[in-house]
Coordinates of C-alpha atoms in Angstrom, one line a residue:
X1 CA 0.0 0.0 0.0
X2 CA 0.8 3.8 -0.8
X3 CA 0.6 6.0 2.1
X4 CA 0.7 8.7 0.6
X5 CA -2.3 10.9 -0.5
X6 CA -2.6 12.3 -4.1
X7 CA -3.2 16.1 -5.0
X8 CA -6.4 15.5 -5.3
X9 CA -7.3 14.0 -1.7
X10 CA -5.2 16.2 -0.2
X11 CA -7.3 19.4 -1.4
X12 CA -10.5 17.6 -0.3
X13 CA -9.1 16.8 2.6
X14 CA -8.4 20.6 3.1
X15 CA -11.6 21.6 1.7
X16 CA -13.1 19.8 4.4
X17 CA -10.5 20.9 7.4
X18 CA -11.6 24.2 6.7
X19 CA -15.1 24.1 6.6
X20 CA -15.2 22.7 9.6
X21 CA -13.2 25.3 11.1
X22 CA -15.1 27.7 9.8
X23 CA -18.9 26.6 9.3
X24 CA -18.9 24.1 11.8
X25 CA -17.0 25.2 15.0
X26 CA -19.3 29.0 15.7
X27 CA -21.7 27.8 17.2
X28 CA -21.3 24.0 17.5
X29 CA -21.4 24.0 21.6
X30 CA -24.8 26.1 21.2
X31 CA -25.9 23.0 18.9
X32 CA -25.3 20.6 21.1
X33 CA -26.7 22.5 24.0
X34 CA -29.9 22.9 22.5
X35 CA -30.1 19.8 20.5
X36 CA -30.0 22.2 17.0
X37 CA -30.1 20.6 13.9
X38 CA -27.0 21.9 11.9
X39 CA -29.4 22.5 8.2
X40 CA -27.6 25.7 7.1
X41 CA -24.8 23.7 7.4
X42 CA -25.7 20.7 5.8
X43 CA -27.2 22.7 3.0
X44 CA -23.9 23.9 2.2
X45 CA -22.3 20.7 2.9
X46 CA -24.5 19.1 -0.2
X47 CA -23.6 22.7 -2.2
X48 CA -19.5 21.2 -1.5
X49 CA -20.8 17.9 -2.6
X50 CA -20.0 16.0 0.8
X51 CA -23.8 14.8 0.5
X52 CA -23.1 11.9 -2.3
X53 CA -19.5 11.8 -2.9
X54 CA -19.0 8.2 -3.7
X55 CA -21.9 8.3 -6.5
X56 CA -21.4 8.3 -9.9
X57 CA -21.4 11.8 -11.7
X58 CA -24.1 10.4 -13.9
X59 CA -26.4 10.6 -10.6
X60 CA -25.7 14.3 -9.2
X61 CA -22.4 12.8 -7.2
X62 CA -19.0 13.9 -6.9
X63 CA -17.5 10.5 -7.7
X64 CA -14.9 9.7 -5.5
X65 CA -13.7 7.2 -4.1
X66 CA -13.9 6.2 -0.4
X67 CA -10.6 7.2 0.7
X68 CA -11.7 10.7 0.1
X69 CA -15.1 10.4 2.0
X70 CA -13.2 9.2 5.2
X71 CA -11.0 11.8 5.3
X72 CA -14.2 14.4 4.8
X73 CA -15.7 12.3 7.5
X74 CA -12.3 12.6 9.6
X75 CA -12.0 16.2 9.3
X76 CA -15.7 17.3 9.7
X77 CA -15.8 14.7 12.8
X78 CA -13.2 16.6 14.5
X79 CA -15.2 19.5 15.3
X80 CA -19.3 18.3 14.9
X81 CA -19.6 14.8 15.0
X82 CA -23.5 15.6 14.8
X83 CA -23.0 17.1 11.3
X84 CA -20.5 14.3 10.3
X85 CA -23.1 11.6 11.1
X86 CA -25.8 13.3 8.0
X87 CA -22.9 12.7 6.0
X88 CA -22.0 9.7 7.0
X89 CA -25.8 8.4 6.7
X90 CA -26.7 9.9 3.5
X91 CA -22.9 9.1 1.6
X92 CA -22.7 5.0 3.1
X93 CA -26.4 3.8 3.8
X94 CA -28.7 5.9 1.3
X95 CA -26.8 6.9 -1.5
X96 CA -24.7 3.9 -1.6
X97 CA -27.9 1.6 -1.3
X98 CA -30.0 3.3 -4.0
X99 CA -26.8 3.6 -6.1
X100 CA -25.7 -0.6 -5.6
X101 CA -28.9 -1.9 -5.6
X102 CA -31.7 0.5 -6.8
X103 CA -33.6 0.5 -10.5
X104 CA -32.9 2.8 -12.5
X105 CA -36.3 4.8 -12.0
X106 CA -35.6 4.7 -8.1
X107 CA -31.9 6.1 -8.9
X108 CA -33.8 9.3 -11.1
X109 CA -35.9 10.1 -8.9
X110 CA -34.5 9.4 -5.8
X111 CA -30.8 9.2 -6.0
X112 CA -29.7 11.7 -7.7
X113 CA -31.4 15.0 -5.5
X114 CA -30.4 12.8 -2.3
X115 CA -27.0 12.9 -4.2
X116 CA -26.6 16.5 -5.0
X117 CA -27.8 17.3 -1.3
X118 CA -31.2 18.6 -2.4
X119 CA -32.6 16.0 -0.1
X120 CA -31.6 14.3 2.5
X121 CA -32.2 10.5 3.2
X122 CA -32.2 7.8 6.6
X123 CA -31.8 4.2 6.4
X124 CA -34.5 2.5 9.1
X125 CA -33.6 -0.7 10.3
X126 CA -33.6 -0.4 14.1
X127 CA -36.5 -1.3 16.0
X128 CA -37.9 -1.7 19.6
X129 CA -37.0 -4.8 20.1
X130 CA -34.7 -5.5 16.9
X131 CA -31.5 -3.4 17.1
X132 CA -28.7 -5.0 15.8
X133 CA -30.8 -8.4 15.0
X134 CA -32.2 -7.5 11.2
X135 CA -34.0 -10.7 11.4
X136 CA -36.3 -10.0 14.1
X137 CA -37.8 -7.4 12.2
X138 CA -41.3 -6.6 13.3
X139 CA -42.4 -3.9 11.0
X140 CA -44.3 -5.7 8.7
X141 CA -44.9 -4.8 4.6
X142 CA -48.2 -6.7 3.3
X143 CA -48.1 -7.3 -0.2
X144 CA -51.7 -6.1 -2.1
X145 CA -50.5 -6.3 -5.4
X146 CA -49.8 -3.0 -6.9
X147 CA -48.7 -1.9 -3.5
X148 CA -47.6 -2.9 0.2
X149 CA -49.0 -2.1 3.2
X150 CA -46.1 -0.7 5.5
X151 CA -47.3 -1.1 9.4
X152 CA -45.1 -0.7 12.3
X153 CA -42.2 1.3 14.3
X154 CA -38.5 2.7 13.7
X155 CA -36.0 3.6 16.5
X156 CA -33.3 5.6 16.5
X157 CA -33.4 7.0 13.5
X158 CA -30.7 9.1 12.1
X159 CA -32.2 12.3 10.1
X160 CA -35.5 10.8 11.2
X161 CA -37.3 14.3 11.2
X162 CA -35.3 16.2 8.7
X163 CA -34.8 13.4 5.7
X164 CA -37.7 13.7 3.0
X165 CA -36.4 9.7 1.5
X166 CA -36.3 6.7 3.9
X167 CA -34.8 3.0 3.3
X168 CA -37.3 1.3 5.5
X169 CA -36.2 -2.4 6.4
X170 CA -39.3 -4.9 6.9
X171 CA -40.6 -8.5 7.0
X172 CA -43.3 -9.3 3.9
X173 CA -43.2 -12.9 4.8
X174 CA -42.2 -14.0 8.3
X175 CA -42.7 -17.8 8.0
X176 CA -39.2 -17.2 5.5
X177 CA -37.0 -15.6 8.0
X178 CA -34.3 -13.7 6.7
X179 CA -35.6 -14.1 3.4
X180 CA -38.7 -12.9 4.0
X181 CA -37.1 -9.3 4.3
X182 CA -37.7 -6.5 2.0
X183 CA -36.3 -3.3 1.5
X184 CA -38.4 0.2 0.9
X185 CA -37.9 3.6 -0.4
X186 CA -41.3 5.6 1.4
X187 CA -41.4 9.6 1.2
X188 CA -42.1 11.6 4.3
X189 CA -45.7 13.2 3.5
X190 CA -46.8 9.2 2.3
X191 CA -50.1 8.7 4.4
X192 CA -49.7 7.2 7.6
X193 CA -46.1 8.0 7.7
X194 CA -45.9 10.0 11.1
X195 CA -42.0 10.8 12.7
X196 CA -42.0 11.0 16.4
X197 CA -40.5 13.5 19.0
X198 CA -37.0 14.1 18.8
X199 CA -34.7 12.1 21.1
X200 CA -33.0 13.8 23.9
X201 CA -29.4 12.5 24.0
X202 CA -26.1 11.8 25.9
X203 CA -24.1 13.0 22.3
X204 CA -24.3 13.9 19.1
X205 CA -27.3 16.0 20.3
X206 CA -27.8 18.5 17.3
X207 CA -28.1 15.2 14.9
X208 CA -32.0 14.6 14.1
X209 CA -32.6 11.2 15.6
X210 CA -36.6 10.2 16.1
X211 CA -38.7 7.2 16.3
X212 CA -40.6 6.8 13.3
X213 CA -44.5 5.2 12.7
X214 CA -45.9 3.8 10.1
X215 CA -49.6 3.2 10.5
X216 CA -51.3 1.3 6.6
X217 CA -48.8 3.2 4.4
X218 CA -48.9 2.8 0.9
X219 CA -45.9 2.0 -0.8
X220 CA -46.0 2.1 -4.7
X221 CA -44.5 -1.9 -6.2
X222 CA -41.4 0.2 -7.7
X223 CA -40.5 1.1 -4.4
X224 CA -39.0 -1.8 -3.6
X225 CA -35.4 -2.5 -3.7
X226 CA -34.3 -5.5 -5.3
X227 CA -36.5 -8.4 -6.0
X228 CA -38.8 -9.8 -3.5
X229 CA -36.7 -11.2 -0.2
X230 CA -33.3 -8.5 -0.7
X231 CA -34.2 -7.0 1.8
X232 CA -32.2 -8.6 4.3
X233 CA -29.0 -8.6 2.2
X234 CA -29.5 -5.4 1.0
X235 CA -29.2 -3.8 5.3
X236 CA -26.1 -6.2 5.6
X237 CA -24.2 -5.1 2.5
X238 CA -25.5 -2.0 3.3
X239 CA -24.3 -1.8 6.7
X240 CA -20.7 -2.7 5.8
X241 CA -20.0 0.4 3.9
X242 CA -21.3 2.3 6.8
X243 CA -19.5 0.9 9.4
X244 CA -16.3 2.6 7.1
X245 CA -18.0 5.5 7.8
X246 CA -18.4 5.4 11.5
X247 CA -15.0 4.2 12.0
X248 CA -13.7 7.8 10.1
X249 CA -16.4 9.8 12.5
X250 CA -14.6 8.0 15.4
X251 CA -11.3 8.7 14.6
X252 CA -11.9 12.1 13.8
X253 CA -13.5 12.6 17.4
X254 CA -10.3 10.9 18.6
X255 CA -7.9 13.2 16.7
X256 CA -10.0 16.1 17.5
X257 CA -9.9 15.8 21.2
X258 CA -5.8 14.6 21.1
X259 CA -5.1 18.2 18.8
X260 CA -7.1 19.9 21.5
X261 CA -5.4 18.0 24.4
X262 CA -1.8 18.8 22.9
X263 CA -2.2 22.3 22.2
X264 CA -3.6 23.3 25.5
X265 CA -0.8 21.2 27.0
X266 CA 2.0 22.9 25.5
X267 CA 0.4 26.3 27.0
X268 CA -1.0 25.4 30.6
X269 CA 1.8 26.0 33.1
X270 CA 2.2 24.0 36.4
X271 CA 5.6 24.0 38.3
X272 CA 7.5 26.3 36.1
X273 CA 6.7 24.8 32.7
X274 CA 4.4 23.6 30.3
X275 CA 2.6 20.1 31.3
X276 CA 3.4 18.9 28.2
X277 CA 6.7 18.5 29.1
X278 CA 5.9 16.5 32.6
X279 CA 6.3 13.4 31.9
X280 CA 2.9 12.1 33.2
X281 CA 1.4 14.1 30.5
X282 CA 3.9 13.5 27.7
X283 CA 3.4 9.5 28.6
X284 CA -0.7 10.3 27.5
X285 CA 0.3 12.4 24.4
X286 CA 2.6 9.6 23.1
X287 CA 0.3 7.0 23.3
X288 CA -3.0 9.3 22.4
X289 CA -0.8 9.7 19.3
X290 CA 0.4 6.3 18.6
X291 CA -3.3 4.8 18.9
X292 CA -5.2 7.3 16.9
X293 CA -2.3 6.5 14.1
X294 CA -2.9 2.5 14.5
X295 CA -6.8 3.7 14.1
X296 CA -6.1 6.1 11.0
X297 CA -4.3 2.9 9.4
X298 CA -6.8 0.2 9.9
X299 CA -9.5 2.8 8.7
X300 CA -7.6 4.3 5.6
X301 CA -6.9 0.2 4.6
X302 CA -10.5 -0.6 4.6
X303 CA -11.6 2.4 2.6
X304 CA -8.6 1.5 -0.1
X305 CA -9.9 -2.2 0.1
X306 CA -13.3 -0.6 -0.7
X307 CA -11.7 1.4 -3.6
X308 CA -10.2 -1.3 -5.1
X309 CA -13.4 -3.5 -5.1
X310 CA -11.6 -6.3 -2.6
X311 CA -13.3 -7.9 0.4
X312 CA -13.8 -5.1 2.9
X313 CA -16.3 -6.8 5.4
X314 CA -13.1 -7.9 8.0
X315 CA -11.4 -4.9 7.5
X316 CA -14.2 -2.3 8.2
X317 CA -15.1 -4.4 11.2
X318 CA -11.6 -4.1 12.8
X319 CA -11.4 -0.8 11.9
X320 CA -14.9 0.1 13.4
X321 CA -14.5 -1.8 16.3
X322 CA -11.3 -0.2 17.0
X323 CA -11.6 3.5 16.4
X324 CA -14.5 3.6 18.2
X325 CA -12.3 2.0 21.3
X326 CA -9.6 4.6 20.6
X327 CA -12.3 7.7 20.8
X328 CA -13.6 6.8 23.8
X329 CA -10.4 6.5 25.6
X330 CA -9.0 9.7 24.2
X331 CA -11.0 11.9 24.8
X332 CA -11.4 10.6 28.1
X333 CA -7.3 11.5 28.3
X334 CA -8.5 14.9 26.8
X335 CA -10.4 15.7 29.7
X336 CA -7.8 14.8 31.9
X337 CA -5.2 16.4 30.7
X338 CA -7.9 19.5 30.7
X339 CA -8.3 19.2 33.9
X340 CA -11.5 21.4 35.4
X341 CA -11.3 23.2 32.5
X342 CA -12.2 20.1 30.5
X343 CA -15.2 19.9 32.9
X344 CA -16.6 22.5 31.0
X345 CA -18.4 22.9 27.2
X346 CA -15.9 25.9 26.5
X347 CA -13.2 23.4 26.1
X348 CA -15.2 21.5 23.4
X349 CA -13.1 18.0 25.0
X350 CA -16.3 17.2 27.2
X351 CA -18.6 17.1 24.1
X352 CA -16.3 15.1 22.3
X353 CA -16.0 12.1 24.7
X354 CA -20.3 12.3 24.8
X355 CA -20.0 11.9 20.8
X356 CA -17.3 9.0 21.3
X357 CA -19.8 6.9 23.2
X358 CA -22.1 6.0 20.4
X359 CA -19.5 5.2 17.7
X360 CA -19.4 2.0 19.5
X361 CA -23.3 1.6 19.6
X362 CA -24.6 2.6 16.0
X363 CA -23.9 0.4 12.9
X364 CA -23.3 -2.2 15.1
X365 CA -21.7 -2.2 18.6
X366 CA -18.9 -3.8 19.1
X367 CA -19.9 -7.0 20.3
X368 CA -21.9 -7.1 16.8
X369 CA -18.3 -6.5 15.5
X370 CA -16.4 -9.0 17.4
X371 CA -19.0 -11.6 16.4
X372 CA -18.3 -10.3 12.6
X373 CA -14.8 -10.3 12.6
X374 CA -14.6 -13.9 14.8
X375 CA -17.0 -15.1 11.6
X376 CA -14.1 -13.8 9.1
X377 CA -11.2 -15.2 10.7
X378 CA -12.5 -18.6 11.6
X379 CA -14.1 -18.7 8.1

């Protein structure tokens, strides 16, 4: 493997670095404080083309290639983690679904203004009693010929109140199992459709996450992805790409938190000299550093396995499972190292560990990864 970047993901790399610096960072502690979705910011993260960057040109996207999404999601993640998790959702779940998988009416119509961040999209799979488990699927889809009959409840959902496309997961036939699964585009507005209040959260608090109910909607034939029983295949395949995506958001928390930690070492003071240079802090630097760089690696490898169309399913696991380990202890250190002063939201540090915590609960948590990578390895 290279290790180096090329001009191009370099300047997109930049491009994102300083939009979060300067869209993202005014204002992001008043976000999170008041649980405020970031939509001007969003909006002008789909006018950048962050919104769809791995589709195809043909469809509104920016067409390129995974390495350069994760280091978008790396940058952006370092200061807003709740605006880095639209991207993540609408780039590796929607966009990539409908792109993979979808017809090419569902691509026209739906793909390509999710694409060119007109629209935004969620991917529902989550339910009350069927998190990780996308067999257990209780939402049921009743086929009536021209149409299903979409009837139950969502949790969690990303963009739940903000999206206008959603990639709802349900069971048409439950005597089939996993093969009784379908997948479904439905548009907010669809009769019956109704999102629920918005959840009130440890972290990421400006990102839109609701319940969502669906009580006899109608959803058109052609609004199904795939032929009858994808469904369940299309989450999974689905759901690899987007733990790539998490993995980036987590290490950009990480990195965030250890540039913080390091810089406000280097000018706090105690016993004649900057606690960077004690050795109980340097000790903390050093191995802040040295695991955020083992993170970058195993992330960066599964996005180039991606890119070059090679098995990534063991690779996006480890590096899931892993960054999301490595944010949470950070910016634990971060606070630390802060002291009081990391106590406190004007530090940024104590928002930042809140926002590490769920990179090891969504897209799997990382018992769901340990079970996927023991599968690989013993396989």
């Amino acid at each position: 493997m290279l290790f180096q970047l090329n001009e191009e993901q370099l300047m997109i790399r930049q491009a994102a670095r300083d939009f979060a610096q300067t869209e993202l960072k005014p204002g992001v502690i008043e976000r999170d404080e008041h649980q405020k979705f970031p939509a001007e910011q969003v909006k002008k993260l789909g006018e950048l083309g962050f919104l769809g960057m791995m589709v195809s040109e043909k469809y509104n996207g920016s067409g390129l290639d995974a390495l350069s999404y994760v280091l978008v999601m790396e940058e952006l993640s370092k200061v807003d983690a709740s605006a880095s998790v639209v991207v993540s959702v609408n780039n590796s779940l929607v966009c990539f679904g409908l792109e993979a998988y979808g017809s090419d009416f569902q691509k026209e119509k739906y793909l390509k203004p999710l694409a060119a961040g007109e629209k935004i999209g969620a991917f529902c799979l989550s339910e009350p009693e069927a998190g990780s488990d996308a067999t257990s699927q209780q939402t049921t889809a009743e086929d009536k010929g021209d149409h299903y009959l979409l009837n139950g409840t969502k949790n969690w959902i990303t963009n739940g109140g903000t999206a206008s496309t959603y990639l709802v997961i349900a069971q048409t036939d439950k005597s089939l199992r996993h093969k009784g699964i379908n997948a479904f585009i439905v548009e907010k507005g669809m009769e019956g459709f109704t999102v629920g209040p918005k959840e009130n959260k440890m972290g990421i608090r400006g990102s839109d996450t609701h319940s969502l109910m669906f009580n006899d909607v109608k959803v058109p034939k052609e609004n199904r992805i795939g032929e009858n029983g994808f469904g369940f295949k299309f989450a999974m395949k689905t759901l690899e790409g987007g733990r790539i995506g998490i993995a980036a958001q987590a290490l950009g928390i990480a990195a965030g938190a250890y540039e913080l930690a390091l810089d406000y070492a280097k000018q706090r003071k105690a016993f004649g000299k900057p606690i960077a240079e004690h050795q109980a802090i340097a000790f903390k630097l050093a191995d802040m550093a040295t695991h955020i760089e083992a993170a970058r690696l195993l992330v960066y490898k599964a996005a180039w396995l991606k890119d070059q169309g090679q098995p990534y399913t063991l690779a996006g696991s480890m590096a899931k499972l892993y960054a999301s380990k490595v944010a949470m202890e950070v910016t634990v250190e971060a606070v630390q190292i802060h002291g009081g002063y990391g106590f406190v939201k004007e530090y940024h540090v104590e928002r930042l560990m809140r926002d590490a915590k769920i990179t090891q609960i969504y897209e799997g948590t990382s018992e769901i990864q340990k079970m996927v990578i023991s599968r690989e390895i013993i396989r």
